[in-house]
Amino acid sequence: MLVLSRRVGERLVIGDNIVITIIDVRSDGVRIGIDAPRDVRVNRAEVLEAVTRANVEAARSADPAAEESLKALRPPTGRPAGD
């Protein structure tokens, strides 16, 4: 991990097209601005972790009957008709 000290208004450049700007420093945190191409996903780690936990929990508590109903919706595997 790279650890840097930055002041308000200073920037970091990641690769060729991502710029992180320090917007404000407060006693309870730091505000940053992120300039990145639209195809680069920028997410807060705690949100991703919460979504992952929710998905794992949903998969664990799935109703077996619902799971069988979903399996029935899959297209059949095998040779296409007419072969």
JSON list of C-alpha atoms in Angstrom, two decimals:
[
{"chain": "A", "resi": 1, "resn": "MET", "atom": "CA", "xyz": [0.00, 0.00, 0.00]},
{"chain": "A", "resi": 2, "resn": "LEU", "atom": "CA", "xyz": [1.26, 3.43, -0.91]},
{"chain": "A", "resi": 3, "resn": "VAL", "atom": "CA", "xyz": [0.66, 6.04, 1.81]},
{"chain": "A", "resi": 4, "resn": "LEU", "atom": "CA", "xyz": [0.87, 9.72, 0.86]},
{"chain": "A", "resi": 5, "resn": "SER", "atom": "CA", "xyz": [0.26, 13.01, 2.58]},
{"chain": "A", "resi": 6, "resn": "ARG", "atom": "CA", "xyz": [-1.72, 15.54, 0.55]},
{"chain": "A", "resi": 7, "resn": "ARG", "atom": "CA", "xyz": [-3.11, 19.00, 1.21]},
{"chain": "A", "resi": 8, "resn": "VAL", "atom": "CA", "xyz": [-6.37, 20.52, 0.01]},
{"chain": "A", "resi": 9, "resn": "GLY", "atom": "CA", "xyz": [-6.21, 21.12, -3.73]},
{"chain": "A", "resi": 10, "resn": "GLU", "atom": "CA", "xyz": [-3.41, 18.63, -4.33]},
{"chain": "A", "resi": 11, "resn": "ARG", "atom": "CA", "xyz": [-4.02, 15.72, -6.68]},
{"chain": "A", "resi": 12, "resn": "LEU", "atom": "CA", "xyz": [-2.96, 12.14, -7.31]},
{"chain": "A", "resi": 13, "resn": "VAL", "atom": "CA", "xyz": [-2.91, 10.61, -10.77]},
{"chain": "A", "resi": 14, "resn": "ILE", "atom": "CA", "xyz": [-3.58, 6.90, -11.22]},
{"chain": "A", "resi": 15, "resn": "GLY", "atom": "CA", "xyz": [-2.64, 5.50, -14.59]},
{"chain": "A", "resi": 16, "resn": "ASP", "atom": "CA", "xyz": [-3.28, 7.87, -17.49]},
{"chain": "A", "resi": 17, "resn": "ASN", "atom": "CA", "xyz": [-6.86, 8.85, -16.81]},
{"chain": "A", "resi": 18, "resn": "ILE", "atom": "CA", "xyz": [-7.84, 8.81, -13.12]},
{"chain": "A", "resi": 19, "resn": "VAL", "atom": "CA", "xyz": [-7.28, 11.91, -11.00]},
{"chain": "A", "resi": 20, "resn": "ILE", "atom": "CA", "xyz": [-7.97, 12.08, -7.26]},
{"chain": "A", "resi": 21, "resn": "THR", "atom": "CA", "xyz": [-8.26, 15.61, -5.83]},
{"chain": "A", "resi": 22, "resn": "ILE", "atom": "CA", "xyz": [-8.28, 16.45, -2.12]},
{"chain": "A", "resi": 23, "resn": "ILE", "atom": "CA", "xyz": [-11.30, 18.70, -1.68]},
{"chain": "A", "resi": 24, "resn": "ASP", "atom": "CA", "xyz": [-11.50, 19.23, 2.08]},
{"chain": "A", "resi": 25, "resn": "VAL", "atom": "CA", "xyz": [-9.89, 17.94, 5.26]},
{"chain": "A", "resi": 26, "resn": "ARG", "atom": "CA", "xyz": [-12.04, 17.86, 8.39]},
{"chain": "A", "resi": 27, "resn": "SER", "atom": "CA", "xyz": [-11.65, 16.41, 11.84]},
{"chain": "A", "resi": 28, "resn": "ASP", "atom": "CA", "xyz": [-14.02, 13.57, 10.94]},
{"chain": "A", "resi": 29, "resn": "GLY", "atom": "CA", "xyz": [-12.73, 12.73, 7.48]},
{"chain": "A", "resi": 30, "resn": "VAL", "atom": "CA", "xyz": [-11.40, 13.79, 4.12]},
{"chain": "A", "resi": 31, "resn": "ARG", "atom": "CA", "xyz": [-13.48, 14.75, 1.09]},
{"chain": "A", "resi": 32, "resn": "ILE", "atom": "CA", "xyz": [-12.00, 13.66, -2.21]},
{"chain": "A", "resi": 33, "resn": "GLY", "atom": "CA", "xyz": [-13.02, 14.16, -5.81]},
{"chain": "A", "resi": 34, "resn": "ILE", "atom": "CA", "xyz": [-12.50, 11.39, -8.34]},
{"chain": "A", "resi": 35, "resn": "ASP", "atom": "CA", "xyz": [-12.24, 12.12, -12.05]},
{"chain": "A", "resi": 36, "resn": "ALA", "atom": "CA", "xyz": [-12.34, 8.86, -13.99]},
{"chain": "A", "resi": 37, "resn": "PRO", "atom": "CA", "xyz": [-13.71, 7.63, -17.31]},
{"chain": "A", "resi": 38, "resn": "ARG", "atom": "CA", "xyz": [-17.32, 6.44, -17.25]},
{"chain": "A", "resi": 39, "resn": "ASP", "atom": "CA", "xyz": [-16.28, 2.84, -17.84]},
{"chain": "A", "resi": 40, "resn": "VAL", "atom": "CA", "xyz": [-14.23, 2.79, -14.61]},
{"chain": "A", "resi": 41, "resn": "ARG", "atom": "CA", "xyz": [-16.35, 1.72, -11.67]},
{"chain": "A", "resi": 42, "resn": "VAL", "atom": "CA", "xyz": [-15.80, 3.68, -8.48]},
{"chain": "A", "resi": 43, "resn": "ASN", "atom": "CA", "xyz": [-17.48, 2.22, -5.39]},
{"chain": "A", "resi": 44, "resn": "ARG", "atom": "CA", "xyz": [-17.18, 2.61, -1.65]},
{"chain": "A", "resi": 45, "resn": "ALA", "atom": "CA", "xyz": [-15.79, -0.60, -0.15]},
{"chain": "A", "resi": 46, "resn": "GLU", "atom": "CA", "xyz": [-18.41, -0.73, 2.62]},
{"chain": "A", "resi": 47, "resn": "VAL", "atom": "CA", "xyz": [-21.22, -0.68, 0.03]},
{"chain": "A", "resi": 48, "resn": "LEU", "atom": "CA", "xyz": [-19.67, -3.53, -1.94]},
{"chain": "A", "resi": 49, "resn": "GLU", "atom": "CA", "xyz": [-19.20, -5.54, 1.26]},
{"chain": "A", "resi": 50, "resn": "ALA", "atom": "CA", "xyz": [-22.84, -4.95, 2.28]},
{"chain": "A", "resi": 51, "resn": "VAL", "atom": "CA", "xyz": [-24.10, -6.09, -1.13]},
{"chain": "A", "resi": 52, "resn": "THR", "atom": "CA", "xyz": [-21.91, -9.19, -0.99]},
{"chain": "A", "resi": 53, "resn": "ARG", "atom": "CA", "xyz": [-23.20, -10.06, 2.50]},
{"chain": "A", "resi": 54, "resn": "ALA", "atom": "CA", "xyz": [-26.80, -9.54, 1.39]},
{"chain": "A", "resi": 55, "resn": "ASN", "atom": "CA", "xyz": [-26.29, -11.76, -1.66]},
{"chain": "A", "resi": 56, "resn": "VAL", "atom": "CA", "xyz": [-24.72, -14.52, 0.43]},
{"chain": "A", "resi": 57, "resn": "GLU", "atom": "CA", "xyz": [-27.56, -14.33, 2.96]},
{"chain": "A", "resi": 58, "resn": "ALA", "atom": "CA", "xyz": [-30.20, -14.40, 0.21]},
{"chain": "A", "resi": 59, "resn": "ALA", "atom": "CA", "xyz": [-28.56, -17.46, -1.35]},
{"chain": "A", "resi": 60, "resn": "ARG", "atom": "CA", "xyz": [-28.45, -19.22, 2.04]},
{"chain": "A", "resi": 61, "resn": "SER", "atom": "CA", "xyz": [-32.08, -18.61, 2.90]},
{"chain": "A", "resi": 62, "resn": "ALA", "atom": "CA", "xyz": [-33.49, -19.57, -0.49]},
{"chain": "A", "resi": 63, "resn": "ASP", "atom": "CA", "xyz": [-36.64, -21.66, -0.39]},
{"chain": "A", "resi": 64, "resn": "PRO", "atom": "CA", "xyz": [-35.92, -25.10, -1.95]},
{"chain": "A", "resi": 65, "resn": "ALA", "atom": "CA", "xyz": [-39.23, -24.97, -3.86]},
{"chain": "A", "resi": 66, "resn": "ALA", "atom": "CA", "xyz": [-38.30, -21.59, -5.31]},
{"chain": "A", "resi": 67, "resn": "GLU", "atom": "CA", "xyz": [-34.91, -22.94, -6.31]},
{"chain": "A", "resi": 68, "resn": "GLU", "atom": "CA", "xyz": [-36.54, -25.85, -8.15]},
{"chain": "A", "resi": 69, "resn": "SER", "atom": "CA", "xyz": [-38.92, -23.41, -9.90]},
{"chain": "A", "resi": 70, "resn": "LEU", "atom": "CA", "xyz": [-35.96, -21.36, -11.08]},
{"chain": "A", "resi": 71, "resn": "LYS", "atom": "CA", "xyz": [-34.15, -24.47, -12.33]},
{"chain": "A", "resi": 72, "resn": "ALA", "atom": "CA", "xyz": [-37.25, -25.37, -14.36]},
{"chain": "A", "resi": 73, "resn": "LEU", "atom": "CA", "xyz": [-36.95, -22.04, -16.19]},
{"chain": "A", "resi": 74, "resn": "ARG", "atom": "CA", "xyz": [-33.51, -22.88, -17.58]},
{"chain": "A", "resi": 75, "resn": "PRO", "atom": "CA", "xyz": [-33.44, -23.75, -21.25]},
{"chain": "A", "resi": 76, "resn": "PRO", "atom": "CA", "xyz": [-32.84, -27.44, -21.86]},
{"chain": "A", "resi": 77, "resn": "THR", "atom": "CA", "xyz": [-29.28, -28.48, -22.48]},
{"chain": "A", "resi": 78, "resn": "GLY", "atom": "CA", "xyz": [-28.50, -30.81, -25.30]},
{"chain": "A", "resi": 79, "resn": "ARG", "atom": "CA", "xyz": [-28.74, -30.73, -29.04]},
{"chain": "A", "resi": 80, "resn": "PRO", "atom": "CA", "xyz": [-30.85, -28.06, -30.73]},
{"chain": "A", "resi": 81, "resn": "ALA", "atom": "CA", "xyz": [-34.07, -29.19, -32.38]},
{"chain": "A", "resi": 82, "resn": "GLY", "atom": "CA", "xyz": [-33.71, -30.30, -36.00]},
{"chain": "A", "resi": 83, "resn": "ASP", "atom": "CA", "xyz": [-30.31, -31.98, -35.63]}
]
